Short mmCIF file of C-alpha atoms in Angstrom, two decimals:
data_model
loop_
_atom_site.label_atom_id
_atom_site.label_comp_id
_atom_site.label_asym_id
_atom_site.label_seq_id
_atom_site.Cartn_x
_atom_site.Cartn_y
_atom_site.Cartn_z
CA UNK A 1 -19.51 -4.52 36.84
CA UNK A 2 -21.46 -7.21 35.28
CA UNK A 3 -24.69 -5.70 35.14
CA UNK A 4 -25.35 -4.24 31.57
CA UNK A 5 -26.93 -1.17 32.43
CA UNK A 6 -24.10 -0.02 34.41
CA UNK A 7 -22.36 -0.21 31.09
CA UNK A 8 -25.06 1.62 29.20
CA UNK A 9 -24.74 4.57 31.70
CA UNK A 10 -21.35 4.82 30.95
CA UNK A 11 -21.71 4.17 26.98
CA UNK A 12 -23.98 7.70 27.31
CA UNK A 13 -21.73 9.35 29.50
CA UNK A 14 -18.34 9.18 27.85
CA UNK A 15 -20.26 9.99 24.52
CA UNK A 16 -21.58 13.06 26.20
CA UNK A 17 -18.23 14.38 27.65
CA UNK A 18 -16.03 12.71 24.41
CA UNK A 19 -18.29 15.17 22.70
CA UNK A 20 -17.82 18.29 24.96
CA UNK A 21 -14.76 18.08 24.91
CA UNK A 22 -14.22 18.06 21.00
CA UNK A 23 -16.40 21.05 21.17
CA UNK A 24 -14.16 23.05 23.82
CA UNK A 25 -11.01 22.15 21.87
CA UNK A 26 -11.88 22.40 17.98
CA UNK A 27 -9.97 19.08 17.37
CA UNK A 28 -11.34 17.05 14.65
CA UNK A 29 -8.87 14.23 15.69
CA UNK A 30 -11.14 13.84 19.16
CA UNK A 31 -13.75 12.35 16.99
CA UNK A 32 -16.54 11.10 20.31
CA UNK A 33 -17.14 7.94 18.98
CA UNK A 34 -13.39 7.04 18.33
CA UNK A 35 -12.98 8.08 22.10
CA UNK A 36 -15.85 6.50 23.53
CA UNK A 37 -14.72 3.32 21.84
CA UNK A 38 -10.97 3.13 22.90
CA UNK A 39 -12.02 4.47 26.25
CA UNK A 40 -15.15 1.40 26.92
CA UNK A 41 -12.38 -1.42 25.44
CA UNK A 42 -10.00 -0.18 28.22
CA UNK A 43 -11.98 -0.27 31.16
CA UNK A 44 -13.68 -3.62 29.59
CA UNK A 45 -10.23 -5.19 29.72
CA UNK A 46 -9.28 -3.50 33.15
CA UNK A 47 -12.21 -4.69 34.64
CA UNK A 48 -12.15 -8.47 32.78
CA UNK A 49 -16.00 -7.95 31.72
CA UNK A 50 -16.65 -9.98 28.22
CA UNK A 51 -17.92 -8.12 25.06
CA UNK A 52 -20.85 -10.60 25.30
CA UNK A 53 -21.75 -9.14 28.75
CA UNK A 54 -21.40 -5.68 27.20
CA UNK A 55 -23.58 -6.45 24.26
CA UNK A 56 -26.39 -7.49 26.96
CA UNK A 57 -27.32 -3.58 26.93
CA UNK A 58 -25.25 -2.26 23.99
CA UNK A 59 -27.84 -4.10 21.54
CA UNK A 60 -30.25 -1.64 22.48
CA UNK A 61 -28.35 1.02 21.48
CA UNK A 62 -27.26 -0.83 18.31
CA UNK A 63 -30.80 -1.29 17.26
CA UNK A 64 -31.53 1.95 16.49
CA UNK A 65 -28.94 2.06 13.90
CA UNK A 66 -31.76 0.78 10.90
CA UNK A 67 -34.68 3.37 11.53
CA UNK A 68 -31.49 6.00 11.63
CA UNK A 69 -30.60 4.65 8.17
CA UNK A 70 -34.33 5.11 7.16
CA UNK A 71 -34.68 8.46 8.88
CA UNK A 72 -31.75 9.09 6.11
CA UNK A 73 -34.86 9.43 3.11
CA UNK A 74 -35.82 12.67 4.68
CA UNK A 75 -32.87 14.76 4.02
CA UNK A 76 -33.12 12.77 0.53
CA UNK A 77 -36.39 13.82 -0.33
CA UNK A 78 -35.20 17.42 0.73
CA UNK A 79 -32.44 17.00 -2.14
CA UNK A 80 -34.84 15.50 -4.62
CA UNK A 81 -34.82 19.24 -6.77
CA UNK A 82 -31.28 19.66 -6.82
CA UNK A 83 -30.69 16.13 -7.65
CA UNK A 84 -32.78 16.42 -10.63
CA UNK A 85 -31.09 19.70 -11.64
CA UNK A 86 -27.59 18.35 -11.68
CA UNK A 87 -28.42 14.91 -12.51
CA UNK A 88 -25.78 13.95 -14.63
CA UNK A 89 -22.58 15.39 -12.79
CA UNK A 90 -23.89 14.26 -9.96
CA UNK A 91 -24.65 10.75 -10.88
CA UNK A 92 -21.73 10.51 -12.59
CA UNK A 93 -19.39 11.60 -9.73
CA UNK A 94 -21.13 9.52 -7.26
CA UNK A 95 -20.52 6.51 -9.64
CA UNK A 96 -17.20 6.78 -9.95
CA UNK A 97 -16.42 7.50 -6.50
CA UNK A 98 -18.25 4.61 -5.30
CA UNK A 99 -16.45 2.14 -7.59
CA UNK A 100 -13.15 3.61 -7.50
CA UNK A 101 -13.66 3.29 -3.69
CA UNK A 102 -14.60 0.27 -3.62
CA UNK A 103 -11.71 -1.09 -6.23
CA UNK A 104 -9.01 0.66 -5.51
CA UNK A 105 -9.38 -0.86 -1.17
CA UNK A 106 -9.87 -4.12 -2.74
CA UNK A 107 -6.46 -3.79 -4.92
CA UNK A 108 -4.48 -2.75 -2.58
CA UNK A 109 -4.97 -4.49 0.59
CA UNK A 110 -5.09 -7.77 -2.14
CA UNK A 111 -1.26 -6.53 -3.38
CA UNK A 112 -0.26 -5.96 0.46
CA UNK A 113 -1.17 -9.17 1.21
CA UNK A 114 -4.66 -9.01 2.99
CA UNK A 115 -6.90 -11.96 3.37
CA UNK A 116 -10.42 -12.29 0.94
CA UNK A 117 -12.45 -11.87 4.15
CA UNK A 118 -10.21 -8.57 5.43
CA UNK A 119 -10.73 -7.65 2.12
CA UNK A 120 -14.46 -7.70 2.23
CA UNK A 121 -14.31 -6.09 5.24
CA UNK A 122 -12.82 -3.11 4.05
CA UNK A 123 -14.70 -2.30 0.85
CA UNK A 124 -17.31 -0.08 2.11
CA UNK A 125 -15.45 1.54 4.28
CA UNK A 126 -16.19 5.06 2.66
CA UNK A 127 -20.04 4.27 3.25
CA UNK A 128 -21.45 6.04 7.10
CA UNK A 129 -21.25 3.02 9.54
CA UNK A 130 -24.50 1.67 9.66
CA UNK A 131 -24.87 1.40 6.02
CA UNK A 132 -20.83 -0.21 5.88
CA UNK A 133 -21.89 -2.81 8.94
CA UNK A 134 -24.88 -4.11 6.74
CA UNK A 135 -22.73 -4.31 3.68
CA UNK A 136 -20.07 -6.40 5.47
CA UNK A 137 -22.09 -8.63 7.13
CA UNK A 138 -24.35 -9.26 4.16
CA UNK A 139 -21.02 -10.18 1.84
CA UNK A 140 -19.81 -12.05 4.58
CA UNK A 141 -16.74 -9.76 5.58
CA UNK A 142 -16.38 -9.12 9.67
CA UNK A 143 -18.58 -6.32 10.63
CA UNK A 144 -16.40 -4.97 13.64
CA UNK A 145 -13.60 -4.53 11.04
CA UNK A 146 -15.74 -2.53 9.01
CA UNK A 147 -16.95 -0.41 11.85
CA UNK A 148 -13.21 0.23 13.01
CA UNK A 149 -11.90 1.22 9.73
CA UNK A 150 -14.98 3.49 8.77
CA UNK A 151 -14.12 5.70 11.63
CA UNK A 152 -10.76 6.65 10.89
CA UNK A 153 -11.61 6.93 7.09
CA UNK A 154 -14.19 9.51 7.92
CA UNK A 155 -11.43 11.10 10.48
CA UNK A 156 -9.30 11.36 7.70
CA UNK A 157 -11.48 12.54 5.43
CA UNK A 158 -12.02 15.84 7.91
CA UNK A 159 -8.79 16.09 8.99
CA UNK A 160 -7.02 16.14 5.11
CA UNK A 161 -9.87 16.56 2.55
CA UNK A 162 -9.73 20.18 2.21
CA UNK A 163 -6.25 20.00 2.25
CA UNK A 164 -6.31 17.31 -0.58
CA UNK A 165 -9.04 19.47 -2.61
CA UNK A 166 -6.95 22.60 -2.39
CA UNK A 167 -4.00 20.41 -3.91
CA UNK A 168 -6.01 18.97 -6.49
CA UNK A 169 -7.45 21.69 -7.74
CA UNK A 170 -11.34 21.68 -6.91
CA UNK A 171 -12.95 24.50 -6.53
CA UNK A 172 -16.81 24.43 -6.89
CA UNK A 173 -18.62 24.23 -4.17
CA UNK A 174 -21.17 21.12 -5.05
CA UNK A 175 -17.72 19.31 -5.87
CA UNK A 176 -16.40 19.76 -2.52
CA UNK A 177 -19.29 18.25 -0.65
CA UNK A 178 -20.02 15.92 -2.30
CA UNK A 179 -16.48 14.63 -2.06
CA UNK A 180 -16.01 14.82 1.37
CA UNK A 181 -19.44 12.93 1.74
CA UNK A 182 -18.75 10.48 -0.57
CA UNK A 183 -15.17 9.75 1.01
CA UNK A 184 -15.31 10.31 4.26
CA UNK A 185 -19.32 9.91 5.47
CA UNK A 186 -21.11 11.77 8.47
CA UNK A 187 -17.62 12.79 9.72
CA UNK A 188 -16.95 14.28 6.45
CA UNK A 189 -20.33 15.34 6.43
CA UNK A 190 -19.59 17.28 9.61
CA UNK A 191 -16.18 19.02 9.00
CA UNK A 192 -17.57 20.16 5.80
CA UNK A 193 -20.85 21.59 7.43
CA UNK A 194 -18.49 23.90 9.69
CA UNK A 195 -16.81 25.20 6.81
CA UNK A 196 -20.14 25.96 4.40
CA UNK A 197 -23.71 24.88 4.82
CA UNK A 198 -23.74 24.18 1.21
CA UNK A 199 -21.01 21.63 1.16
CA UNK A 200 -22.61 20.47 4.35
CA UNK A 201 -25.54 19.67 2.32
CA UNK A 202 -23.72 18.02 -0.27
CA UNK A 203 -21.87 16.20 1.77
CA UNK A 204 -25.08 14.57 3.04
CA UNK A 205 -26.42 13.57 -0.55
CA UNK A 206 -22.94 12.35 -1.00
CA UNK A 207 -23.34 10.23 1.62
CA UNK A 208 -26.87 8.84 1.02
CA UNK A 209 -25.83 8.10 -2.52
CA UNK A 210 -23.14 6.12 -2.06
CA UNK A 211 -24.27 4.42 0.72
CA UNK A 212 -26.96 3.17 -2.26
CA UNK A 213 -24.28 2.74 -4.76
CA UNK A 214 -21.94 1.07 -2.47
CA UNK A 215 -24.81 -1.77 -1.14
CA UNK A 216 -25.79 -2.11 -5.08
CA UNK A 217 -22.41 -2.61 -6.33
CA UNK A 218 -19.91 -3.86 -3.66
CA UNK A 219 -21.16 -7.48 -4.64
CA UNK A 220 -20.57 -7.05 -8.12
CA UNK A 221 -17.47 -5.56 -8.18
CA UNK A 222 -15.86 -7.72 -5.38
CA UNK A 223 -17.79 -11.23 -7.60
CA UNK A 224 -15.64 -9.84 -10.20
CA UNK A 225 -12.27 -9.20 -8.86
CA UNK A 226 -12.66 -12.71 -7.27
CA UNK A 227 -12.91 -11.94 -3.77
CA UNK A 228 -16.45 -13.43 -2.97
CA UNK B 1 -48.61 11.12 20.61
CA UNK B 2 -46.51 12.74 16.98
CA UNK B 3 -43.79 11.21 18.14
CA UNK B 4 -44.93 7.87 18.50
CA UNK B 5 -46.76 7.92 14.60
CA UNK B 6 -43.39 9.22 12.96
CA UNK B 7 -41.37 6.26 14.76
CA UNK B 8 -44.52 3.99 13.44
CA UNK B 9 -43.46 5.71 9.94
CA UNK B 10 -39.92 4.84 10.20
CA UNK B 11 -40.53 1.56 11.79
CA UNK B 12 -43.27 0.52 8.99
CA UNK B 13 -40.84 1.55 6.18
CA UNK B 14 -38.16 -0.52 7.98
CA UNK B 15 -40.21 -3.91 8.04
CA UNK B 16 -41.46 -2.91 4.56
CA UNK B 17 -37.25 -3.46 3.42
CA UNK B 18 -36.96 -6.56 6.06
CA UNK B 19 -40.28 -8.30 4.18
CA UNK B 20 -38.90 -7.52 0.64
CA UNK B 21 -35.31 -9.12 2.05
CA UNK B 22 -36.86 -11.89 3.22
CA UNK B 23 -39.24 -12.75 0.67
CA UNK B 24 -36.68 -11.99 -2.52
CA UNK B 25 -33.38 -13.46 -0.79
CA UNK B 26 -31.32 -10.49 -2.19
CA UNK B 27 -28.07 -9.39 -0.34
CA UNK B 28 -29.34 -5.68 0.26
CA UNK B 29 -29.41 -3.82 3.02
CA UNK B 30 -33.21 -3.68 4.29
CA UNK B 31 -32.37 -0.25 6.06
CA UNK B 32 -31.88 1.20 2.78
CA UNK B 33 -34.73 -0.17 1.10
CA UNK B 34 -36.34 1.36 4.13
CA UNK B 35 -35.12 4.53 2.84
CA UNK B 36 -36.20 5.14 -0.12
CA UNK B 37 -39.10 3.87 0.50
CA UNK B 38 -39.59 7.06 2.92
CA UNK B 39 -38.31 8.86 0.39
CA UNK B 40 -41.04 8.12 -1.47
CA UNK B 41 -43.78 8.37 0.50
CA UNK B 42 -42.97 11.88 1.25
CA UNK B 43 -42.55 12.90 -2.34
CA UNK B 44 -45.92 11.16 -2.85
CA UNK B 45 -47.31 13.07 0.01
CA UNK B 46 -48.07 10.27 2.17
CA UNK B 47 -46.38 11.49 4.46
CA UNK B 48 -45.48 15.53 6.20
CA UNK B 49 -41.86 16.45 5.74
CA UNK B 50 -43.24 19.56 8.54
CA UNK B 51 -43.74 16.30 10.62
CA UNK B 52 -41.29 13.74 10.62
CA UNK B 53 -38.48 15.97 10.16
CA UNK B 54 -38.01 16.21 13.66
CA UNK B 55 -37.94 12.42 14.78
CA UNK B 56 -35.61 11.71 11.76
CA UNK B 57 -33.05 14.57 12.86
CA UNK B 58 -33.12 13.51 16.00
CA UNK B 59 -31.95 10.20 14.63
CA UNK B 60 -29.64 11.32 12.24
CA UNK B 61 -27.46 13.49 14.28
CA UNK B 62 -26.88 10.69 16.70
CA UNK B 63 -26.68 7.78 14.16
CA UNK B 64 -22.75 8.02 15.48
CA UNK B 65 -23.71 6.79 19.00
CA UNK B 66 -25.51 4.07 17.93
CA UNK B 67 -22.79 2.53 16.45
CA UNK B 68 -20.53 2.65 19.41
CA UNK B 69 -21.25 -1.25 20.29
CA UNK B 70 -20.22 -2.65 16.89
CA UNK B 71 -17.43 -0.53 17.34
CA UNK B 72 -16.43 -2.27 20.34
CA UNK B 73 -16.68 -5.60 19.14
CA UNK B 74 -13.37 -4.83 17.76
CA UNK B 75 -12.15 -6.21 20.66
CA UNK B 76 -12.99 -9.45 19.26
CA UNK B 77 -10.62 -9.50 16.32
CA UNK B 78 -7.64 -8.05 17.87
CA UNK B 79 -5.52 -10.67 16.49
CA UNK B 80 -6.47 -10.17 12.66
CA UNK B 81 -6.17 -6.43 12.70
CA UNK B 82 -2.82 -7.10 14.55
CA UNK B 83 -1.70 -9.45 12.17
CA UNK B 84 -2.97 -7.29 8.82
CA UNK B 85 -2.21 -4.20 10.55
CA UNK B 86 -0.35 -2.85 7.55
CA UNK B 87 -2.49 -3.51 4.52
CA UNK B 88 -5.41 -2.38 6.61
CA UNK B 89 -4.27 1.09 7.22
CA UNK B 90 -2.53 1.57 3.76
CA UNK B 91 -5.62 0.46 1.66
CA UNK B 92 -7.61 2.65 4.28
CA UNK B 93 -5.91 5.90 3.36
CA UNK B 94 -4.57 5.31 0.16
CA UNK B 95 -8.31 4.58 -1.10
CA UNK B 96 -10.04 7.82 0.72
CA UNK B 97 -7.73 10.29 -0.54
CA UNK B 98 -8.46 8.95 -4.09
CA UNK B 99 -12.53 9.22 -3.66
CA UNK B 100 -12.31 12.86 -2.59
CA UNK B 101 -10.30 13.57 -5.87
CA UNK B 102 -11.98 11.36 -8.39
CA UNK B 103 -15.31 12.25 -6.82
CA UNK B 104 -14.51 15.75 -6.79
CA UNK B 105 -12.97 15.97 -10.55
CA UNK B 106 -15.75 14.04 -12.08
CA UNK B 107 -18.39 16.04 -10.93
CA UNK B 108 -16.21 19.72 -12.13
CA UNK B 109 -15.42 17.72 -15.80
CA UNK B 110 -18.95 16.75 -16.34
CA UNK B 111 -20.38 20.05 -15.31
CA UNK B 112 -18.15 22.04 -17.10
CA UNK B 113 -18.83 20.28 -20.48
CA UNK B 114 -22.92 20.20 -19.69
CA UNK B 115 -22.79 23.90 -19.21
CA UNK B 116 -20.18 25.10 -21.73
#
């Protein structure tokens, strides 16, 4: 079990069949990548193989997460028009759900007691993965942190955002998207593309932009509050 | 051999936002300098949306996968999650549910007053 393609082969396996079976059952909550996680951590500790041995093969798979960020500018550039035509409401939104995000993490983990570097950790946690990891690890926060709370943020995002929308009231259909990309990322992104393609759409540019907002301003903001 | 030039795109436009990293010092993701420098280049014309769409879809839906080793570094820091477990997991959902709404109520008030 030490040989680190053997764990590769199973890395592409469990993803496959994590993902088939979300499809058979509908469930949100069997989100593949949570799965695949919990279910690789398990059989690393059943079978006493290090993370470092792991790692041996899982950094190829990790490296493709920049040139996925990049591939990002094409559904961008596809947005450019109806960026420009709601420019302001969309800027504006994006904004404040970027910084509210970010602030409002930061608060209250600080009030519950976190530490400055847990603290760090979390504040791009509404930011897709890749984008989140970089921001962490940049800031000097712990990147694995940040890659285990994104998940169940973006979870939560498709499990109650509608939910939460209906309560509070928003109805247009920009609004929504963008919301549950902002929030809750590509898993947001998802849920909101199998209700409406439109919000699905949204949901993207809401996830581009504040994966840019989020790099550009989580040092600022965090410098300020006096966590960095 | 299209696949191979639209990963030499995507590469390029990635070492593009490494070089400016480097060479500046700023704390900034090179990935999403990356990006917008794409962006760019295809509003510019440089380069076919007809023909990098499909590499960079490809990539995009599976950008979840690659992210499955970071994820299991978690293993790693056990012992601070354990030990934060609570502040973690409040500030976690307290923080989403307010993004959707602000997020969502911004965008409605400032539409609302640009069109009425």
């Amino acid at each position: 079990m030490d040989n680190p393609i053997v764990w590769l082969a199973i890395t592409f396996a469990f993803y496959y069949v994590a993902g088939l079976l979300r499809k058979r059952t509908g469930w949100v909550v069997l989100n593949p990548i949570l799965i695949t996680i919990i279910v690789i951590i398990c059989l690393l500790k059943l079978s006493d193989v290090t993370y470092d041995t792991y790692q041996e093969g899982g950094k190829y798979i990790e490296f493709w997460l920049k040139p996925a960020i990049v591939a990002l500018g094409v559904p961008l550039y596809k947005h450019l028009n109806s960026i420009k035509e709601h420019f302001i409401p969309i800027f504006l939104s994006q904004l404040a759900g970027s910084l509210v995000g970010i602030v409002s993490v930061a608060a209250i983990a600080d009030v519950l007691g976190a530490t400055n570097e847990v603290i760090i950790s979390l504040a791009p946690k509404s930011v897709t993965t890749p984008i989140a990891i970089e921001i962490s690890s940049t800031l000097g926060g712990i990147p694995s942190l940040t890659a285990a709370v994104v998940v169940p943020v973006g979870i939560l995002g498709a499990v109650l955002g509608y939910k939460t929308m209906e309560l509070a009231r928003l109805k247009d259909d920009i609004s929504k998207g963008l919301s549950m990309g902002t929030a809750s990322h590509a898993v947001g992104t998802a849920a909101s593309m199998e209700i409406n393609p439109i919000h699905g759409a949204y949901a993207t540019l809401g996830l581009i932009l504040n994966g840019i907002l989020t790099s550009l301003f989580a040092p600022f903001v965090l410098r300020i509050m006096g966590y960095l | 051999m299209g696949t191979i030039l639209q990963l030499a795109i995507i590469f390029a436009c990635l070492a593009v936002g490494e070089a400016v990293v480097m060479l500046t010092g700023i704390k900034f993701p090179s990935s999403i300098i990356g990006m917008l420098l794409l962006c760019t280049l295809l509003k510019l014309g440089v380069v076919k949306y007809e023909k990098i769409k499909g590499v960079a879809n490809t990539l995009i839906s599976n950008m979840g996968f690659f992210f499955i080793p970071p994820g299991i570094a978690i293993m790693l820091y056990f012992d601070i999650i354990k030990a934060q477990f609570f502040p973690i997991i409040t500030a976690a959902f307290i923080s989403t549910i307010i993004v959707i709404v602000v997020t969502g109520w911004v965008y409605q008030l400032s539409n609302r007053k640009k069109n009425g």
